[in-house]
Coordinates of C-alpha atoms and ligand atoms in Angstrom, one line a residue:
M1 CA -6.5 -132.8 -39.1
K2 CA -9.5 -131.6 -37.1
N3 CA -9.6 -132.1 -33.4
H4 CA -5.9 -133.0 -33.4
K5 CA -4.2 -131.2 -30.7
S6 CA -0.6 -130.2 -31.7
N7 CA 2.3 -131.4 -29.8
I8 CA 4.1 -128.1 -29.1
C9 CA 7.5 -128.1 -27.4
A10 CA 9.6 -125.1 -26.4
I11 CA 13.4 -124.8 -26.5
I12 CA 15.0 -122.2 -24.2
V13 CA 18.6 -121.5 -25.4
A14 CA 20.8 -120.7 -22.4
A15 CA 24.2 -121.8 -23.4
G16 CA 25.7 -118.4 -24.1
R17 CA 28.5 -116.8 -22.1
G18 CA 26.9 -113.3 -21.9
E19 CA 30.2 -111.6 -22.9
R20 CA 28.6 -108.3 -23.7
A21 CA 26.9 -108.1 -20.3
G22 CA 30.3 -108.7 -18.7
L23 CA 28.9 -109.6 -15.4
A24 CA 31.6 -110.6 -12.9
D25 CA 29.5 -113.3 -11.2
G26 CA 28.9 -115.6 -14.2
P27 CA 26.7 -115.9 -17.2
K28 CA 23.8 -113.5 -17.4
Q29 CA 21.0 -116.0 -17.6
Y30 CA 21.7 -117.1 -14.0
R31 CA 21.8 -113.6 -12.7
I32 CA 19.1 -113.0 -10.0
L33 CA 16.7 -110.2 -10.9
E34 CA 14.5 -109.1 -8.0
G35 CA 14.7 -112.5 -6.4
R36 CA 14.5 -114.7 -9.5
A37 CA 17.0 -115.9 -12.0
V38 CA 16.7 -114.6 -15.5
L39 CA 16.5 -118.1 -16.9
A40 CA 13.8 -119.1 -14.4
R41 CA 11.7 -116.1 -15.4
A42 CA 12.2 -116.8 -19.1
L43 CA 11.0 -120.4 -19.0
Q44 CA 8.1 -119.9 -16.5
P45 CA 5.5 -118.6 -19.0
F46 CA 6.2 -121.6 -21.3
C47 CA 5.8 -124.1 -18.4
D48 CA 2.5 -122.3 -17.5
H49 CA 1.1 -122.2 -21.0
P50 CA -1.7 -124.8 -21.4
E51 CA -0.8 -125.5 -25.1
I52 CA 2.9 -126.2 -24.5
A53 CA 3.6 -129.9 -23.7
T54 CA 7.3 -129.9 -22.9
V55 CA 10.1 -127.3 -22.3
L56 CA 13.7 -128.1 -23.0
V57 CA 16.6 -125.9 -21.8
V58 CA 19.9 -125.9 -23.6
I59 CA 22.7 -125.1 -21.2
H60 CA 26.5 -124.7 -21.4
A61 CA 28.6 -127.7 -20.3
D62 CA 30.0 -125.7 -17.4
D63 CA 26.7 -124.5 -16.1
R64 CA 25.0 -127.7 -14.8
P65 CA 25.6 -126.7 -11.2
L66 CA 24.2 -123.3 -11.8
Y67 CA 21.2 -124.8 -13.5
D68 CA 20.6 -127.3 -10.7
A69 CA 20.9 -124.6 -8.1
L70 CA 17.8 -122.9 -9.6
G71 CA 15.8 -125.8 -8.1
L72 CA 13.3 -125.8 -11.0
S73 CA 10.6 -128.4 -10.5
E74 CA 8.1 -127.7 -13.2
E75 CA 6.6 -130.9 -14.5
K76 CA 7.0 -130.0 -18.2
L77 CA 10.7 -129.5 -18.0
L78 CA 12.9 -132.1 -19.6
T79 CA 16.5 -132.8 -18.5
P80 CA 18.6 -130.0 -20.0
V81 CA 20.9 -130.7 -22.9
I82 CA 24.3 -129.2 -23.6
G83 CA 24.6 -126.5 -26.3
G84 CA 27.3 -125.5 -28.7
A85 CA 29.7 -122.7 -29.4
T86 CA 27.1 -120.6 -31.2
R87 CA 23.5 -119.9 -30.6
Q88 CA 22.7 -121.8 -33.8
Q89 CA 24.6 -124.9 -32.6
S90 CA 22.7 -124.7 -29.3
V91 CA 19.4 -124.6 -31.1
L92 CA 20.3 -127.5 -33.2
A93 CA 21.3 -129.5 -30.1
G94 CA 17.9 -128.7 -28.7
L95 CA 16.0 -129.7 -31.9
R96 CA 17.9 -133.0 -32.0
A97 CA 17.2 -133.7 -28.3
L98 CA 13.5 -133.2 -29.0
Q99 CA 13.3 -135.9 -31.7
G100 CA 12.0 -138.5 -29.2
E101 CA 9.2 -136.2 -28.2
R102 CA 7.9 -136.1 -31.8
P103 CA 6.8 -132.5 -31.6
D104 CA 5.0 -131.0 -34.6
K105 CA 5.6 -127.5 -33.6
V106 CA 8.5 -125.9 -31.7
L107 CA 8.9 -122.5 -30.1
I108 CA 12.5 -121.3 -29.7
H109 CA 13.2 -118.7 -27.1
D110 CA 16.3 -116.8 -25.7
A111 CA 16.9 -117.3 -22.0
A112 CA 18.0 -113.7 -22.1
R113 CA 14.4 -112.6 -22.6
P114 CA 12.9 -112.9 -19.2
F115 CA 9.8 -110.7 -19.8
V116 CA 8.0 -113.0 -22.3
S117 CA 4.3 -113.2 -21.7
Q118 CA 1.8 -116.0 -22.1
N119 CA -0.2 -113.7 -24.5
L120 CA 2.8 -113.4 -26.8
I121 CA 3.4 -117.2 -26.7
S122 CA -0.3 -117.6 -27.7
R123 CA 0.0 -115.2 -30.6
V124 CA 3.0 -117.2 -32.0
I125 CA 1.2 -120.5 -31.5
D126 CA -1.9 -119.2 -33.2
G127 CA 0.2 -118.0 -36.2
L128 CA 1.5 -121.5 -36.6
D129 CA -2.0 -122.7 -37.5
N130 CA -1.4 -121.5 -41.1
N131 CA 2.3 -120.9 -41.3
A132 CA 5.5 -122.9 -41.0
A133 CA 7.4 -120.0 -39.4
V134 CA 6.1 -117.2 -37.1
I135 CA 8.1 -114.5 -35.4
P136 CA 7.1 -111.8 -33.0
A137 CA 8.3 -108.4 -34.2
L138 CA 7.9 -104.7 -33.5
A139 CA 7.7 -102.0 -36.2
L140 CA 10.5 -99.5 -35.9
A141 CA 9.5 -96.2 -34.4
D142 CA 12.8 -94.3 -34.6
T143 CA 14.3 -92.8 -37.7
L144 CA 17.1 -95.0 -39.0
K145 CA 20.5 -93.7 -40.0
R146 CA 23.4 -95.5 -41.6
A147 CA 26.7 -94.1 -40.5
D148 CA 30.4 -94.9 -41.0
A149 CA 32.7 -96.1 -38.2
E150 CA 33.5 -92.5 -37.3
G151 CA 29.8 -91.6 -36.7
N152 CA 29.3 -89.7 -40.0
V153 CA 25.8 -90.2 -41.2
E154 CA 25.8 -91.6 -44.8
E155 CA 22.1 -92.0 -45.3
T156 CA 18.6 -92.2 -43.8
V157 CA 17.1 -95.6 -44.2
P158 CA 13.4 -95.6 -44.8
R159 CA 11.9 -97.3 -41.8
R160 CA 8.7 -98.3 -43.5
N161 CA 8.5 -102.1 -43.6
L162 CA 11.3 -102.5 -41.1
F163 CA 10.8 -104.5 -37.9
T164 CA 12.9 -105.7 -35.0
A165 CA 12.6 -109.5 -34.4
Q166 CA 12.1 -111.0 -31.0
T167 CA 11.7 -114.5 -29.6
P168 CA 10.0 -116.9 -29.1
Q169 CA 10.0 -117.8 -32.8
G170 CA 7.7 -120.6 -33.8
F171 CA 8.2 -123.2 -36.4
A172 CA 6.9 -126.5 -37.8
Y173 CA 9.3 -128.8 -36.1
D174 CA 10.3 -130.8 -39.2
A175 CA 10.8 -127.6 -41.3
I176 CA 13.1 -125.8 -38.9
S177 CA 15.0 -129.0 -38.1
S178 CA 15.7 -129.6 -41.8
A179 CA 16.7 -126.0 -42.3
H180 CA 19.2 -126.1 -39.4
L181 CA 20.6 -129.4 -40.6
A182 CA 20.9 -128.0 -44.2
V183 CA 22.8 -125.0 -42.9
E184 CA 25.1 -127.2 -40.9
Q185 CA 25.9 -129.4 -43.9
H186 CA 26.3 -126.5 -46.3
A187 CA 30.0 -125.3 -46.3
E188 CA 29.3 -121.6 -47.0
A189 CA 26.1 -121.3 -45.0
S190 CA 27.6 -122.9 -41.9
A191 CA 30.3 -120.2 -41.9
L192 CA 27.6 -117.5 -41.8
E193 CA 26.4 -116.1 -38.4
F194 CA 22.6 -116.5 -38.1
T195 CA 21.5 -114.5 -35.1
D196 CA 18.0 -116.0 -35.0
D197 CA 16.2 -119.0 -36.3
A198 CA 14.0 -117.1 -38.7
S199 CA 17.0 -116.2 -40.7
I200 CA 17.9 -119.9 -40.9
A201 CA 14.3 -120.6 -42.1
E202 CA 14.7 -117.8 -44.6
W203 CA 17.9 -119.3 -45.9
A204 CA 16.0 -122.5 -46.5
D205 CA 13.2 -120.6 -48.3
I206 CA 10.7 -120.8 -45.5
N207 CA 9.2 -117.4 -45.2
P208 CA 8.3 -116.4 -41.7
V209 CA 5.2 -114.3 -41.0
L210 CA 5.2 -111.6 -38.3
V211 CA 3.0 -111.4 -35.3
E212 CA 2.9 -108.4 -32.9
G213 CA 5.8 -108.6 -30.4
T214 CA 5.7 -106.6 -27.1
P215 CA 8.0 -103.7 -26.2
H216 CA 8.3 -105.3 -22.8
N217 CA 9.9 -108.4 -24.2
T218 CA 13.4 -107.0 -24.4
K219 CA 16.6 -109.0 -24.5
L220 CA 19.2 -108.5 -21.8
T221 CA 22.4 -107.9 -23.6
T222 CA 24.4 -105.2 -21.8
R223 CA 25.0 -104.3 -18.2
A224 CA 22.8 -101.3 -18.8
D225 CA 19.9 -103.6 -19.8
F226 CA 20.2 -105.3 -16.4
Q227 CA 19.9 -102.0 -14.5
Q228 CA 16.9 -101.1 -16.6
A229 CA 15.3 -104.5 -16.1
R230 CA 15.7 -104.2 -12.3
E231 CA 14.1 -100.7 -12.4
K232 CA 11.2 -102.0 -14.4
L233 CA 10.7 -104.9 -12.0
A234 CA 11.0 -102.6 -9.0
M235 CA 8.2 -100.5 -10.4
M236 CA 6.1 -103.5 -10.9
V237 CA 6.7 -104.8 -7.4
P238 CA 7.9 -101.8 -5.3
D239 CA 10.0 -102.8 -2.2
V240 CA 7.7 -101.2 0.4
R241 CA 8.5 -102.0 4.1
V242 CA 6.2 -101.5 7.0
G243 CA 7.8 -101.6 10.5
H244 CA 6.0 -101.8 13.8
G245 CA 7.2 -100.6 17.2
Y246 CA 5.8 -100.8 20.7
D247 CA 7.1 -99.3 24.0
T248 CA 5.9 -98.7 27.5
H249 CA 7.3 -96.7 30.4
Q250 CA 6.3 -96.5 34.0
L251 CA 4.9 -93.2 35.4
V252 CA 6.5 -92.1 38.7
A253 CA 6.5 -89.0 40.9
G254 CA 7.7 -85.9 39.0
N255 CA 6.6 -82.8 37.1
Q256 CA 7.5 -83.2 33.4
I257 CA 7.5 -85.7 30.6
W258 CA 9.1 -86.0 27.1
L259 CA 6.6 -87.2 24.5
C260 CA 7.4 -87.4 20.8
G261 CA 10.3 -85.0 21.2
V262 CA 8.3 -82.4 23.1
E263 CA 8.8 -81.6 26.8
L264 CA 5.5 -81.2 28.6
P265 CA 4.6 -80.1 32.2
H266 CA 2.8 -83.0 33.9
D267 CA 1.9 -84.1 37.4
R268 CA 4.0 -87.3 36.9
S269 CA 7.2 -88.3 35.1
L270 CA 8.1 -91.2 32.9
S271 CA 10.8 -93.4 34.3
G272 CA 13.5 -94.9 32.2
H273 CA 17.2 -95.2 31.6
S274 CA 17.0 -92.3 29.0
D275 CA 14.5 -89.5 28.9
A276 CA 11.8 -92.3 28.6
D277 CA 10.1 -90.8 25.5
V278 CA 7.8 -93.7 24.8
G279 CA 6.6 -92.2 21.5
L280 CA 10.1 -91.8 20.0
H281 CA 11.2 -95.2 21.3
A282 CA 8.3 -96.9 19.6
L283 CA 8.9 -94.9 16.4
T284 CA 12.7 -95.8 16.5
D285 CA 11.8 -99.5 16.7
A286 CA 9.3 -99.2 13.8
L287 CA 12.0 -97.6 11.6
L288 CA 14.6 -100.2 12.6
A289 CA 12.1 -102.9 11.8
T290 CA 11.7 -101.7 8.2
I291 CA 15.3 -102.7 7.5
A292 CA 15.3 -105.7 9.9
D293 CA 18.0 -104.0 11.9
G294 CA 17.3 -105.2 15.5
D295 CA 15.7 -102.9 18.0
I296 CA 16.5 -99.8 20.1
G297 CA 17.9 -102.0 22.8
S298 CA 20.4 -103.6 20.5
H299 CA 21.7 -100.2 19.3
F300 CA 21.5 -98.4 22.7
P301 CA 21.9 -101.0 25.4
P302 CA 20.3 -99.9 28.7
S303 CA 23.3 -101.4 30.4
D304 CA 25.5 -98.7 28.7
E305 CA 26.0 -95.7 31.0
A306 CA 26.4 -93.5 27.9
W307 CA 22.6 -93.5 27.4
R308 CA 21.7 -92.5 31.0
D309 CA 19.3 -89.6 30.8
A310 CA 20.0 -89.4 27.1
R311 CA 17.6 -87.4 24.9
S312 CA 15.7 -89.8 22.7
D313 CA 15.9 -87.6 19.6
Q314 CA 19.4 -89.1 19.0
F315 CA 17.9 -92.6 19.0
L316 CA 15.4 -91.6 16.3
H317 CA 18.1 -89.7 14.4
H318 CA 20.2 -92.9 14.4
A319 CA 17.4 -95.1 13.1
V320 CA 16.6 -92.6 10.4
S321 CA 20.3 -92.7 9.3
R322 CA 20.4 -96.5 9.3
V323 CA 17.3 -96.6 7.1
R324 CA 18.7 -94.0 4.7
D325 CA 22.1 -95.8 4.5
A326 CA 20.3 -99.0 3.7
G327 CA 18.7 -97.3 0.7
G328 CA 15.3 -96.5 2.2
T329 CA 13.1 -93.5 1.8
I330 CA 10.7 -92.9 4.8
T331 CA 7.3 -92.1 3.3
H332 CA 5.2 -92.2 6.5
M333 CA 5.5 -92.4 10.3
D334 CA 2.6 -92.9 12.7
V335 CA 2.5 -92.9 16.5
T336 CA -0.4 -93.8 18.8
L337 CA 0.0 -92.7 22.4
V338 CA -2.1 -94.5 25.0
C339 CA -2.4 -92.5 28.2
E340 CA -5.1 -91.1 30.5
A341 CA -3.3 -87.7 30.7
P342 CA -2.0 -85.3 29.5
K343 CA -4.3 -84.4 26.6
I344 CA -2.3 -84.9 23.5
A345 CA -4.4 -83.0 20.9
P346 CA -3.1 -79.5 21.9
H347 CA 0.5 -80.7 21.5
R348 CA 0.0 -82.8 18.4
D349 CA 1.4 -80.4 15.9
A350 CA 4.4 -79.5 18.1
M351 CA 5.1 -83.3 18.2
R352 CA 4.8 -83.7 14.5
Q353 CA 7.1 -80.7 14.0
A354 CA 9.7 -82.1 16.5
I355 CA 9.7 -85.5 14.7
S356 CA 9.9 -83.7 11.3
T357 CA 12.9 -81.7 12.5
I358 CA 14.7 -84.8 13.9
S359 CA 14.1 -87.0 10.9
G360 CA 14.0 -84.5 8.0
V361 CA 10.7 -86.1 6.9
D362 CA 7.9 -83.7 5.8
I363 CA 5.4 -83.0 8.5
G364 CA 2.6 -84.0 6.2
R365 CA 3.9 -87.6 6.4
I366 CA 3.9 -87.7 10.2
S367 CA 0.9 -88.6 12.2
I368 CA 0.3 -88.5 16.0
K369 CA -2.8 -90.0 17.5
A370 CA -3.8 -90.6 21.1
T371 CA -6.4 -92.5 23.1
T372 CA -7.1 -93.1 26.8
N373 CA -7.3 -96.7 28.1
E374 CA -10.8 -96.1 29.5
R375 CA -9.3 -96.2 33.0
I376 CA -8.6 -99.9 32.6
G377 CA -5.4 -101.7 33.4
F378 CA -2.0 -100.1 34.3
V379 CA -2.5 -97.3 31.8
G380 CA -6.0 -96.6 33.1
R381 CA -4.6 -96.4 36.7
N382 CA -1.9 -93.9 35.5
E383 CA 0.9 -96.3 36.3
G384 CA 2.4 -96.1 32.9
M385 CA 2.1 -95.0 29.2
V386 CA 2.1 -97.0 26.0
A387 CA 3.1 -96.0 22.5
L388 CA 2.6 -97.9 19.3
S389 CA 4.1 -96.9 16.0
T390 CA 4.3 -97.9 12.3
A391 CA 6.8 -96.6 9.8
T392 CA 6.6 -97.0 6.0
V393 CA 9.8 -97.1 4.0
V394 CA 10.3 -97.5 0.2
M395 CA 13.6 -99.2 -0.7
R396 CA 15.8 -98.1 -3.6
T397 CA 16.4 -100.5 -6.4
P398 CA 19.7 -102.2 -5.7
E399 CA 22.5 -101.6 -8.3
Ligands
LIG1 N1 23.1 -118.8 -26.7 C1 23.2 -120.2 -26.6 N2 24.4 -120.8 -27.1 C2 25.4 -120.0 -27.5 C3 25.2 -118.6 -27.6 C4 24.0 -118.0 -27.2 O1 22.4 -120.9 -26.2 N3 26.5 -120.6 -27.9 C5 21.8 -118.3 -26.1 C6 22.1 -117.3 -25.0 O2 22.3 -118.0 -23.8 C7 20.9 -116.4 -25.0 C8 20.5 -116.4 -26.5 O3 21.2 -117.4 -27.1 O4 19.9 -116.8 -24.2 C9 20.7 -115.1 -27.2 O5 22.1 -114.8 -27.3 P1 22.9 -113.6 -26.7 O6 22.0 -112.6 -26.1 O7 23.9 -113.2 -27.7 O8 23.6 -114.2 -25.4 P2 25.1 -114.6 -25.2 O9 25.7 -115.2 -26.4 O10 25.2 -115.3 -23.9 O11 25.8 -113.1 -25.0 P3 27.0 -112.5 -25.7 O12 26.7 -112.6 -27.2 O13 27.1 -111.1 -25.2 O14 28.2 -113.3 -25.3
LIG2 MG1 25.7 -114.1 -28.3

């Protein structure tokens, strides 16, 4: 009928136990991937898709607390229903529960595919305009071999016309419901294991058509799939940390100062519990900030006599180790010194080299800048020096 907008529902099957993934902390669909549960990622594009009216999740009877803990609040979500012992039974439970919604089309999707996109959903929906069954698929690129249990190749299978099937698979609601029911009521067929809904449609003589899947839309089945997924997400949203540090020390009578790991003759000295190297102190704080690991005072309390007159290179060295132990790679360090004297430019490269030696970071990633304070304030009156610093750290993908 023209101008009739279809009522399209989505079923997300999430009642499996994830045995092949063998995760110690529960079923795979509730595993957090880069801050978000697999199931939450899998259902989001359906909730966001303008053509989908409602989304129903099929969960395992034991998983209600896990589901509730996701705190999902999307308006299109129906109350979840309980699935069965096989994927097929879970889908049927979902199809039955949707009866009241009177959908004319339904998309059935695995919770274990968290990388489904709105474009892919659109392709399946568009395919349903002229077909009762539509599945996203990818043409096989690798050469196929059939081998025996010992790994001896028996033959090469021509890959032409071969595809791998993905989800979401789309169907006319009445057609797929009847097919599932027919399988359930058929003694021999119900004993077969159908691993997707298209094969149930095929059994009922409904021939699905293919639309282009996406290589991105993988199913998380094994533990290795999870590690790969984490790496993929980490590449999409790299965990880059920027830390900031500030320090100031008073200038008192004296004839030398330590600045950024270099000892310089001067007509004053910096006063402090340690060697009072403001530059290294600010940089140490910037590094600790990238891993939210307190500040220099919490690692080296000024009240502790052990740090009296201590060289500040050990503070920096300690912060660098903490960052590395936390899985961080230092990609950049920047220090700004604010002082009226001495002139920093002649010592800039020696300072960069000193920081490079202490930290093991390439000198090309270390920047030293300086400015006077235009004779204003305590810095301008030569009563003290200030240092500001930023550090940039890229965190490793957690295992
Ligand atoms: N599924 C389901 N009900 C079942 C079995 C599977 O809803 N009784 C769902 C899974 O939660 C998953 C999808 O079907 O989202 C695809 O199944 P699969 O990847 O095999 O997941 P599991 O069955 O959980 O994993 P495994 O086979 O390794 O135990
Ligand atoms: Mg399974």
